[in-house]
Amino acid sequence: EITVAGTKDTVTMVEGMMNELTESEVAEAIDVAHAAIRELLTLQERFVSQVNPAKVEFVAEEPVGTPGLVDRVRQIVWSEFPAIHSVGTKQERGEFVKGLRERATESIVSPTLAEEEAAALTEEVKAAVESLLEEHMRKEILERGVRLDGRRPEEIRPINCRVGVLPRTHGSALFTRGETQSLGVITLGAARGDAQIIDQMMLDGRKRFMLHYNFPPFSVGEVRRVGSPSRRSIGHGYLAENSIKCILPNDEEF
């Protein structure tokens, strides 16, 4: 089972579950799906040509805030943005941008302003720096094909996988891609006694494989309440479970 989304020129998203396949078989399945996508897009274009809808002109709203502030911030920070591509880690890039925000704030926010007025203007400067950085990132990707960390669009971050990292568990693995890490831990149980009982209106039985996905706020530097699993955790856990359960051995083998 595989779901593919894309345009006439490229594939933009792939999601699915399958048994173990070779890379060539997966690529062939994506090519078949992409051919069907192009047929659907051609049909949509024919429909549009027959209806001939009138395009609505988009008029951007005037930005709310201090007039001319973005242009003033641009003069201070824009020429510094290219240097960010040579900065090593994500944390170091964050410090680099923080320094630009502080420089822009010192240049624009006068110490003679009232406290509330200075605080509001500081937030405007911060937002302007972030907006200009996004503009720079988009420009670099479209014109030079270079992302913020110096990678090309087709390049992935270094991947490293280790197993048996926790000595007192039934099994463990540590997956690292760039600065992102995921720790997996497995607990074995009895085939019948520890299986989850499913008792629903349309489904009943036992579920012998359960995957719990935990994404605490501190893992991305956030400070917020830790409560029940979020929609993100449930959705990601479902995808991870589907990717693994196809290769699980059956009851007779394990």
PDB file of C-alpha atoms in Angstrom:
ATOM      1  CA  GLU A   1       0.000   0.000   0.000  1.00  0.00           C
ATOM      2  CA  ILE A   2       1.526   3.294  -1.068  1.00  0.00           C
ATOM      3  CA  THR A   3       0.266   6.860  -1.426  1.00  0.00           C
ATOM      4  CA  VAL A   4       2.083   9.246  -3.763  1.00  0.00           C
ATOM      5  CA  ALA A   5       1.523  12.965  -4.354  1.00  0.00           C
ATOM      6  CA  GLY A   6       3.217  15.162  -6.912  1.00  0.00           C
ATOM      7  CA  THR A   7       3.130  17.554  -9.826  1.00  0.00           C
ATOM      8  CA  LYS A   8       3.724  16.925 -13.526  1.00  0.00           C
ATOM      9  CA  ASP A   9       7.445  17.373 -13.035  1.00  0.00           C
ATOM     10  CA  THR A  10       8.221  15.727  -9.712  1.00  0.00           C
ATOM     11  CA  VAL A  11       7.032  13.655  -6.754  1.00  0.00           C
ATOM     12  CA  THR A  12       6.428  15.701  -3.608  1.00  0.00           C
ATOM     13  CA  MET A  13       5.321  13.081  -1.045  1.00  0.00           C
ATOM     14  CA  VAL A  14       5.407   9.312  -0.549  1.00  0.00           C
ATOM     15  CA  GLU A  15       3.743   7.429   2.300  1.00  0.00           C
ATOM     16  CA  GLY A  16       2.893   3.772   2.686  1.00  0.00           C
ATOM     17  CA  MET A  17       3.590   0.329   4.077  1.00  0.00           C
ATOM     18  CA  MET A  18       4.906  -2.776   2.350  1.00  0.00           C
ATOM     19  CA  ASN A  19       6.871  -5.962   2.781  1.00  0.00           C
ATOM     20  CA  GLU A  20      10.598  -5.922   2.148  1.00  0.00           C
ATOM     21  CA  LEU A  21      11.241  -4.768  -1.423  1.00  0.00           C
ATOM     22  CA  THR A  22      14.276  -3.748  -3.409  1.00  0.00           C
ATOM     23  CA  GLU A  23      14.935  -0.083  -4.146  1.00  0.00           C
ATOM     24  CA  SER A  24      14.242  -0.683  -7.828  1.00  0.00           C
ATOM     25  CA  GLU A  25      10.807  -2.163  -7.034  1.00  0.00           C
ATOM     26  CA  VAL A  26       9.891   0.812  -4.840  1.00  0.00           C
ATOM     27  CA  ALA A  27      11.132   3.238  -7.510  1.00  0.00           C
ATOM     28  CA  GLU A  28       9.060   1.418 -10.133  1.00  0.00           C
ATOM     29  CA  ALA A  29       5.937   1.702  -7.953  1.00  0.00           C
ATOM     30  CA  ILE A  30       6.520   5.446  -7.537  1.00  0.00           C
ATOM     31  CA  ASP A  31       6.992   5.829 -11.313  1.00  0.00           C
ATOM     32  CA  VAL A  32       3.665   4.066 -11.948  1.00  0.00           C
ATOM     33  CA  ALA A  33       1.936   6.367  -9.455  1.00  0.00           C
ATOM     34  CA  HIS A  34       3.575   9.454 -10.981  1.00  0.00           C
ATOM     35  CA  ALA A  35       2.342   8.475 -14.441  1.00  0.00           C
ATOM     36  CA  ALA A  36      -1.209   8.277 -13.047  1.00  0.00           C
ATOM     37  CA  ILE A  37      -0.752  11.689 -11.388  1.00  0.00           C
ATOM     38  CA  ARG A  38       0.224  13.240 -14.730  1.00  0.00           C
ATOM     39  CA  GLU A  39      -2.906  11.788 -16.360  1.00  0.00           C
ATOM     40  CA  LEU A  40      -5.095  13.270 -13.620  1.00  0.00           C
ATOM     41  CA  LEU A  41      -3.415  16.660 -13.946  1.00  0.00           C
ATOM     42  CA  THR A  42      -3.937  16.616 -17.718  1.00  0.00           C
ATOM     43  CA  LEU A  43      -7.637  15.919 -17.119  1.00  0.00           C
ATOM     44  CA  GLN A  44      -7.824  18.812 -14.662  1.00  0.00           C
ATOM     45  CA  GLU A  45      -6.152  21.152 -17.158  1.00  0.00           C
ATOM     46  CA  ARG A  46      -8.688  20.165 -19.839  1.00  0.00           C
ATOM     47  CA  PHE A  47     -11.508  20.865 -17.400  1.00  0.00           C
ATOM     48  CA  VAL A  48     -10.034  24.279 -16.520  1.00  0.00           C
ATOM     49  CA  SER A  49      -9.687  25.185 -20.211  1.00  0.00           C
ATOM     50  CA  GLN A  50     -13.382  24.427 -20.773  1.00  0.00           C
ATOM     51  CA  VAL A  51     -14.590  26.340 -17.717  1.00  0.00           C
ATOM     52  CA  ASN A  52     -12.103  29.181 -18.278  1.00  0.00           C
ATOM     53  CA  PRO A  53     -12.375  30.653 -14.768  1.00  0.00           C
ATOM     54  CA  ALA A  54     -11.329  34.246 -14.185  1.00  0.00           C
ATOM     55  CA  LYS A  55      -8.236  34.575 -12.051  1.00  0.00           C
ATOM     56  CA  VAL A  56      -8.585  36.637  -8.902  1.00  0.00           C
ATOM     57  CA  GLU A  57      -5.763  39.107  -8.474  1.00  0.00           C
ATOM     58  CA  PHE A  58      -4.034  38.799  -5.129  1.00  0.00           C
ATOM     59  CA  VAL A  59      -3.342  42.061  -3.368  1.00  0.00           C
ATOM     60  CA  ALA A  60      -1.047  41.768  -0.375  1.00  0.00           C
ATOM     61  CA  GLU A  61      -2.070  43.652   2.724  1.00  0.00           C
ATOM     62  CA  GLU A  62       0.149  46.417   3.954  1.00  0.00           C
ATOM     63  CA  PRO A  63       2.341  45.160   6.798  1.00  0.00           C
ATOM     64  CA  VAL A  64       1.284  46.260  10.245  1.00  0.00           C
ATOM     65  CA  GLY A  65       3.982  48.014  12.249  1.00  0.00           C
ATOM     66  CA  THR A  66       6.547  50.761  11.967  1.00  0.00           C
ATOM     67  CA  PRO A  67       6.710  52.087   8.360  1.00  0.00           C
ATOM     68  CA  GLY A  68      10.022  51.373   6.644  1.00  0.00           C
ATOM     69  CA  LEU A  69      11.312  49.169   9.474  1.00  0.00           C
ATOM     70  CA  VAL A  70      11.940  46.106   7.291  1.00  0.00           C
ATOM     71  CA  ASP A  71      14.021  48.172   4.859  1.00  0.00           C
ATOM     72  CA  ARG A  72      16.106  49.548   7.728  1.00  0.00           C
ATOM     73  CA  VAL A  73      16.691  46.051   9.101  1.00  0.00           C
ATOM     74  CA  ARG A  74      17.545  44.802   5.598  1.00  0.00           C
ATOM     75  CA  GLN A  75      20.340  47.371   5.296  1.00  0.00           C
ATOM     76  CA  ILE A  76      21.862  46.055   8.531  1.00  0.00           C
ATOM     77  CA  VAL A  77      21.594  42.261   8.191  1.00  0.00           C
ATOM     78  CA  TRP A  78      21.091  41.293   4.530  1.00  0.00           C
ATOM     79  CA  SER A  79      24.771  41.408   3.566  1.00  0.00           C
ATOM     80  CA  GLU A  80      25.601  39.172   6.561  1.00  0.00           C
ATOM     81  CA  PHE A  81      23.253  36.309   5.636  1.00  0.00           C
ATOM     82  CA  PRO A  82      25.581  34.537   3.110  1.00  0.00           C
ATOM     83  CA  ALA A  83      28.044  33.814   5.929  1.00  0.00           C
ATOM     84  CA  ILE A  84      25.472  31.605   7.662  1.00  0.00           C
ATOM     85  CA  HIS A  85      26.030  28.821   5.100  1.00  0.00           C
ATOM     86  CA  SER A  86      29.525  28.210   6.469  1.00  0.00           C
ATOM     87  CA  VAL A  87      28.380  28.019  10.104  1.00  0.00           C
ATOM     88  CA  GLY A  88      28.639  24.434  11.378  1.00  0.00           C
ATOM     89  CA  THR A  89      25.799  23.222  13.608  1.00  0.00           C
ATOM     90  CA  LYS A  90      22.169  24.242  13.947  1.00  0.00           C
ATOM     91  CA  GLN A  91      22.873  25.656  17.401  1.00  0.00           C
ATOM     92  CA  GLU A  92      25.745  27.741  16.040  1.00  0.00           C
ATOM     93  CA  ARG A  93      23.503  29.060  13.262  1.00  0.00           C
ATOM     94  CA  GLY A  94      20.971  30.017  15.919  1.00  0.00           C
ATOM     95  CA  GLU A  95      23.653  31.989  17.763  1.00  0.00           C
ATOM     96  CA  PHE A  96      24.657  33.647  14.481  1.00  0.00           C
ATOM     97  CA  VAL A  97      21.085  34.833  13.837  1.00  0.00           C
ATOM     98  CA  LYS A  98      20.753  35.908  17.471  1.00  0.00           C
ATOM     99  CA  GLY A  99      23.800  38.130  17.001  1.00  0.00           C
ATOM    100  CA  LEU A 100      22.225  39.716  13.921  1.00  0.00           C
ATOM    101  CA  ARG A 101      19.015  40.393  15.856  1.00  0.00           C
ATOM    102  CA  GLU A 102      20.959  42.044  18.660  1.00  0.00           C
ATOM    103  CA  ARG A 103      22.936  44.179  16.206  1.00  0.00           C
ATOM    104  CA  ALA A 104      19.774  45.319  14.441  1.00  0.00           C
ATOM    105  CA  THR A 105      18.065  46.027  17.758  1.00  0.00           C
ATOM    106  CA  GLU A 106      20.967  48.137  19.023  1.00  0.00           C
ATOM    107  CA  SER A 107      20.977  50.148  15.792  1.00  0.00           C
ATOM    108  CA  ILE A 108      17.230  50.797  15.628  1.00  0.00           C
ATOM    109  CA  VAL A 109      15.819  50.783  19.172  1.00  0.00           C
ATOM    110  CA  SER A 110      16.815  54.024  20.865  1.00  0.00           C
ATOM    111  CA  PRO A 111      17.628  53.868  24.603  1.00  0.00           C
ATOM    112  CA  THR A 112      15.548  57.029  25.070  1.00  0.00           C
ATOM    113  CA  LEU A 113      12.292  55.250  24.178  1.00  0.00           C
ATOM    114  CA  ALA A 114       9.776  54.357  26.855  1.00  0.00           C
ATOM    115  CA  GLU A 115       9.996  50.769  28.125  1.00  0.00           C
ATOM    116  CA  GLU A 116       6.775  49.548  26.494  1.00  0.00           C
ATOM    117  CA  GLU A 117       7.549  51.277  23.205  1.00  0.00           C
ATOM    118  CA  ALA A 118      11.083  49.865  23.165  1.00  0.00           C
ATOM    119  CA  ALA A 119       9.791  46.347  23.880  1.00  0.00           C
ATOM    120  CA  ALA A 120       7.254  46.553  21.045  1.00  0.00           C
ATOM    121  CA  LEU A 121       9.850  47.868  18.590  1.00  0.00           C
ATOM    122  CA  THR A 122      12.300  45.139  19.638  1.00  0.00           C
ATOM    123  CA  GLU A 123       9.704  42.484  18.775  1.00  0.00           C
ATOM    124  CA  GLU A 124       9.163  44.133  15.380  1.00  0.00           C
ATOM    125  CA  VAL A 125      12.902  44.061  14.690  1.00  0.00           C
ATOM    126  CA  LYS A 126      13.069  40.398  15.695  1.00  0.00           C
ATOM    127  CA  ALA A 127      10.178  39.524  13.371  1.00  0.00           C
ATOM    128  CA  ALA A 128      11.781  41.507  10.535  1.00  0.00           C
ATOM    129  CA  VAL A 129      15.074  39.600  10.881  1.00  0.00           C
ATOM    130  CA  GLU A 130      13.248  36.249  10.800  1.00  0.00           C
ATOM    131  CA  SER A 131      11.215  37.318   7.757  1.00  0.00           C
ATOM    132  CA  LEU A 132      14.322  38.459   5.891  1.00  0.00           C
ATOM    133  CA  LEU A 133      16.127  35.214   6.765  1.00  0.00           C
ATOM    134  CA  GLU A 134      13.236  33.219   5.280  1.00  0.00           C
ATOM    135  CA  GLU A 135      13.428  35.394   2.162  1.00  0.00           C
ATOM    136  CA  HIS A 136      17.175  34.738   1.903  1.00  0.00           C
ATOM    137  CA  MET A 137      16.716  30.976   2.381  1.00  0.00           C
ATOM    138  CA  ARG A 138      14.068  30.799  -0.348  1.00  0.00           C
ATOM    139  CA  LYS A 139      16.185  32.889  -2.728  1.00  0.00           C
ATOM    140  CA  GLU A 140      19.261  30.693  -2.196  1.00  0.00           C
ATOM    141  CA  ILE A 141      17.319  27.465  -2.789  1.00  0.00           C
ATOM    142  CA  LEU A 142      15.575  28.703  -5.947  1.00  0.00           C
ATOM    143  CA  GLU A 143      18.527  30.514  -7.514  1.00  0.00           C
ATOM    144  CA  ARG A 144      21.598  28.596  -6.306  1.00  0.00           C
ATOM    145  CA  GLY A 145      20.129  25.303  -5.090  1.00  0.00           C
ATOM    146  CA  VAL A 146      21.766  25.655  -1.666  1.00  0.00           C
ATOM    147  CA  ARG A 147      20.046  25.151   1.667  1.00  0.00           C
ATOM    148  CA  LEU A 148      20.853  26.960   4.899  1.00  0.00           C
ATOM    149  CA  ASP A 149      23.368  24.331   6.050  1.00  0.00           C
ATOM    150  CA  GLY A 150      25.120  24.268   2.664  1.00  0.00           C
ATOM    151  CA  ARG A 151      23.487  21.066   1.356  1.00  0.00           C
ATOM    152  CA  ARG A 152      22.042  20.729  -2.128  1.00  0.00           C
ATOM    153  CA  PRO A 153      18.303  19.874  -2.343  1.00  0.00           C
ATOM    154  CA  GLU A 154      19.078  16.216  -3.177  1.00  0.00           C
ATOM    155  CA  GLU A 155      21.630  15.751  -0.374  1.00  0.00           C
ATOM    156  CA  ILE A 156      20.668  14.174   2.955  1.00  0.00           C
ATOM    157  CA  ARG A 157      22.281  14.595   6.344  1.00  0.00           C
ATOM    158  CA  PRO A 158      24.778  11.936   7.547  1.00  0.00           C
ATOM    159  CA  ILE A 159      23.018   8.817   8.878  1.00  0.00           C
ATOM    160  CA  ASN A 160      24.350   6.563  11.649  1.00  0.00           C
ATOM    161  CA  CYS A 161      22.664   3.532  13.252  1.00  0.00           C
ATOM    162  CA  ARG A 162      23.742   1.702  16.427  1.00  0.00           C
ATOM    163  CA  VAL A 163      22.159  -1.301  18.143  1.00  0.00           C
ATOM    164  CA  GLY A 164      22.483  -2.602  21.691  1.00  0.00           C
ATOM    165  CA  VAL A 165      23.119   0.835  23.189  1.00  0.00           C
ATOM    166  CA  LEU A 166      21.211   0.089  26.437  1.00  0.00           C
ATOM    167  CA  PRO A 167      22.675  -2.909  28.323  1.00  0.00           C
ATOM    168  CA  ARG A 168      19.641  -3.856  30.477  1.00  0.00           C
ATOM    169  CA  THR A 169      16.838  -3.911  27.902  1.00  0.00           C
ATOM    170  CA  HIS A 170      15.621  -6.706  25.633  1.00  0.00           C
ATOM    171  CA  GLY A 171      16.799  -4.633  22.691  1.00  0.00           C
ATOM    172  CA  SER A 172      17.678  -1.057  21.779  1.00  0.00           C
ATOM    173  CA  ALA A 173      18.834   1.034  18.835  1.00  0.00           C
ATOM    174  CA  LEU A 174      19.930   4.626  18.284  1.00  0.00           C
ATOM    175  CA  PHE A 175      19.230   6.278  14.929  1.00  0.00           C
ATOM    176  CA  THR A 176      21.037   9.528  14.114  1.00  0.00           C
ATOM    177  CA  ARG A 177      20.518  11.742  11.065  1.00  0.00           C
ATOM    178  CA  GLY A 178      22.451  14.978  11.266  1.00  0.00           C
ATOM    179  CA  GLU A 179      21.545  16.436  14.660  1.00  0.00           C
ATOM    180  CA  THR A 180      18.282  14.477  14.958  1.00  0.00           C
ATOM    181  CA  GLN A 181      18.286  11.345  17.109  1.00  0.00           C
ATOM    182  CA  SER A 182      15.709   8.664  17.847  1.00  0.00           C
ATOM    183  CA  LEU A 183      16.131   6.025  20.561  1.00  0.00           C
ATOM    184  CA  GLY A 184      14.158   2.797  20.186  1.00  0.00           C
ATOM    185  CA  VAL A 185      13.692   0.303  23.024  1.00  0.00           C
ATOM    186  CA  ILE A 186      11.975  -3.085  22.779  1.00  0.00           C
ATOM    187  CA  THR A 187      10.288  -5.139  25.499  1.00  0.00           C
ATOM    188  CA  LEU A 188       9.367  -8.773  24.850  1.00  0.00           C
ATOM    189  CA  GLY A 189       6.347 -10.475  26.393  1.00  0.00           C
ATOM    190  CA  ALA A 190       4.351 -13.690  26.276  1.00  0.00           C
ATOM    191  CA  ALA A 191       2.591 -14.313  22.970  1.00  0.00           C
ATOM    192  CA  ARG A 192      -0.896 -14.562  24.492  1.00  0.00           C
ATOM    193  CA  GLY A 193      -0.729 -13.188  28.005  1.00  0.00           C
ATOM    194  CA  ASP A 194       0.816  -9.812  27.130  1.00  0.00           C
ATOM    195  CA  ALA A 195      -0.946  -9.163  23.815  1.00  0.00           C
ATOM    196  CA  GLN A 196      -3.361  -6.232  23.716  1.00  0.00           C
ATOM    197  CA  ILE A 197      -7.022  -7.289  23.589  1.00  0.00           C
ATOM    198  CA  ILE A 198      -8.973  -5.484  20.851  1.00  0.00           C
ATOM    199  CA  ASP A 199     -12.726  -5.319  21.555  1.00  0.00           C
ATOM    200  CA  GLN A 200     -14.416  -2.889  19.174  1.00  0.00           C
ATOM    201  CA  MET A 201     -17.726  -2.850  17.318  1.00  0.00           C
ATOM    202  CA  MET A 202     -16.131  -3.735  13.968  1.00  0.00           C
ATOM    203  CA  LEU A 203     -12.951  -5.451  15.153  1.00  0.00           C
ATOM    204  CA  ASP A 204     -11.924  -7.844  17.881  1.00  0.00           C
ATOM    205  CA  GLY A 205      -8.909 -10.009  18.566  1.00  0.00           C
ATOM    206  CA  ARG A 206      -5.411  -9.532  19.931  1.00  0.00           C
ATOM    207  CA  LYS A 207      -2.601  -7.207  18.946  1.00  0.00           C
ATOM    208  CA  ARG A 208       0.831  -8.618  19.684  1.00  0.00           C
ATOM    209  CA  PHE A 209       2.919  -5.670  18.456  1.00  0.00           C
ATOM    210  CA  MET A 210       2.468  -2.221  19.997  1.00  0.00           C
ATOM    211  CA  LEU A 211       4.612   0.826  19.237  1.00  0.00           C
ATOM    212  CA  HIS A 212       4.649   3.808  21.584  1.00  0.00           C
ATOM    213  CA  TYR A 213       6.012   7.027  20.065  1.00  0.00           C
ATOM    214  CA  ASN A 214       7.125   9.665  22.561  1.00  0.00           C
ATOM    215  CA  PHE A 215       8.095  13.188  21.481  1.00  0.00           C
ATOM    216  CA  PRO A 216       8.624  15.240  24.672  1.00  0.00           C
ATOM    217  CA  PRO A 217       8.845  19.047  24.434  1.00  0.00           C
ATOM    218  CA  PHE A 218      12.430  19.174  25.727  1.00  0.00           C
ATOM    219  CA  SER A 219      13.632  17.147  22.724  1.00  0.00           C
ATOM    220  CA  VAL A 220      13.243  20.282  20.577  1.00  0.00           C
ATOM    221  CA  GLY A 221      14.141  22.826  23.252  1.00  0.00           C
ATOM    222  CA  GLU A 222      10.556  23.716  24.185  1.00  0.00           C
ATOM    223  CA  VAL A 223       9.175  24.291  27.676  1.00  0.00           C
ATOM    224  CA  ARG A 224       5.549  23.222  27.989  1.00  0.00           C
ATOM    225  CA  ARG A 225       3.304  20.801  29.825  1.00  0.00           C
ATOM    226  CA  VAL A 226       3.917  17.074  29.372  1.00  0.00           C
ATOM    227  CA  GLY A 227       0.547  15.359  29.123  1.00  0.00           C
ATOM    228  CA  SER A 228      -1.240  12.758  27.050  1.00  0.00           C
ATOM    229  CA  PRO A 229       0.071  11.843  23.568  1.00  0.00           C
ATOM    230  CA  SER A 230      -0.519  14.582  21.007  1.00  0.00           C
ATOM    231  CA  ARG A 231      -2.038  14.096  17.558  1.00  0.00           C
ATOM    232  CA  ARG A 232       1.494  14.365  16.176  1.00  0.00           C
ATOM    233  CA  SER A 233       2.761  11.568  18.430  1.00  0.00           C
ATOM    234  CA  ILE A 234      -0.200   9.327  17.603  1.00  0.00           C
ATOM    235  CA  GLY A 235       0.174   9.925  13.861  1.00  0.00           C
ATOM    236  CA  HIS A 236       3.937   9.419  13.805  1.00  0.00           C
ATOM    237  CA  GLY A 237       3.594   6.327  15.968  1.00  0.00           C
ATOM    238  CA  TYR A 238       1.054   4.896  13.527  1.00  0.00           C
ATOM    239  CA  LEU A 239       3.421   5.466  10.588  1.00  0.00           C
ATOM    240  CA  ALA A 240       6.356   3.924  12.460  1.00  0.00           C
ATOM    241  CA  GLU A 241       4.272   0.905  13.463  1.00  0.00           C
ATOM    242  CA  ASN A 242       3.143   0.329   9.874  1.00  0.00           C
ATOM    243  CA  SER A 243       6.743   0.474   8.662  1.00  0.00           C
ATOM    244  CA  ILE A 244       7.813  -2.278  11.071  1.00  0.00           C
ATOM    245  CA  LYS A 245       4.889  -4.684  11.398  1.00  0.00           C
ATOM    246  CA  CYS A 246       5.224  -5.958   7.822  1.00  0.00           C
ATOM    247  CA  ILE A 247       8.580  -7.585   8.622  1.00  0.00           C
ATOM    248  CA  LEU A 248       7.632  -9.070  11.999  1.00  0.00           C
ATOM    249  CA  PRO A 249       7.913 -12.884  12.200  1.00  0.00           C
ATOM    250  CA  ASN A 250       4.647 -14.783  12.655  1.00  0.00           C
ATOM    251  CA  ASP A 251       3.532 -16.517  15.856  1.00  0.00           C
ATOM    252  CA  GLU A 252       4.970 -19.885  14.828  1.00  0.00           C
ATOM    253  CA  GLU A 253       8.443 -18.489  14.131  1.00  0.00           C
ATOM    254  CA  PHE A 254       8.694 -16.163  17.139  1.00  0.00           C
TER     255      PHE A 254
END
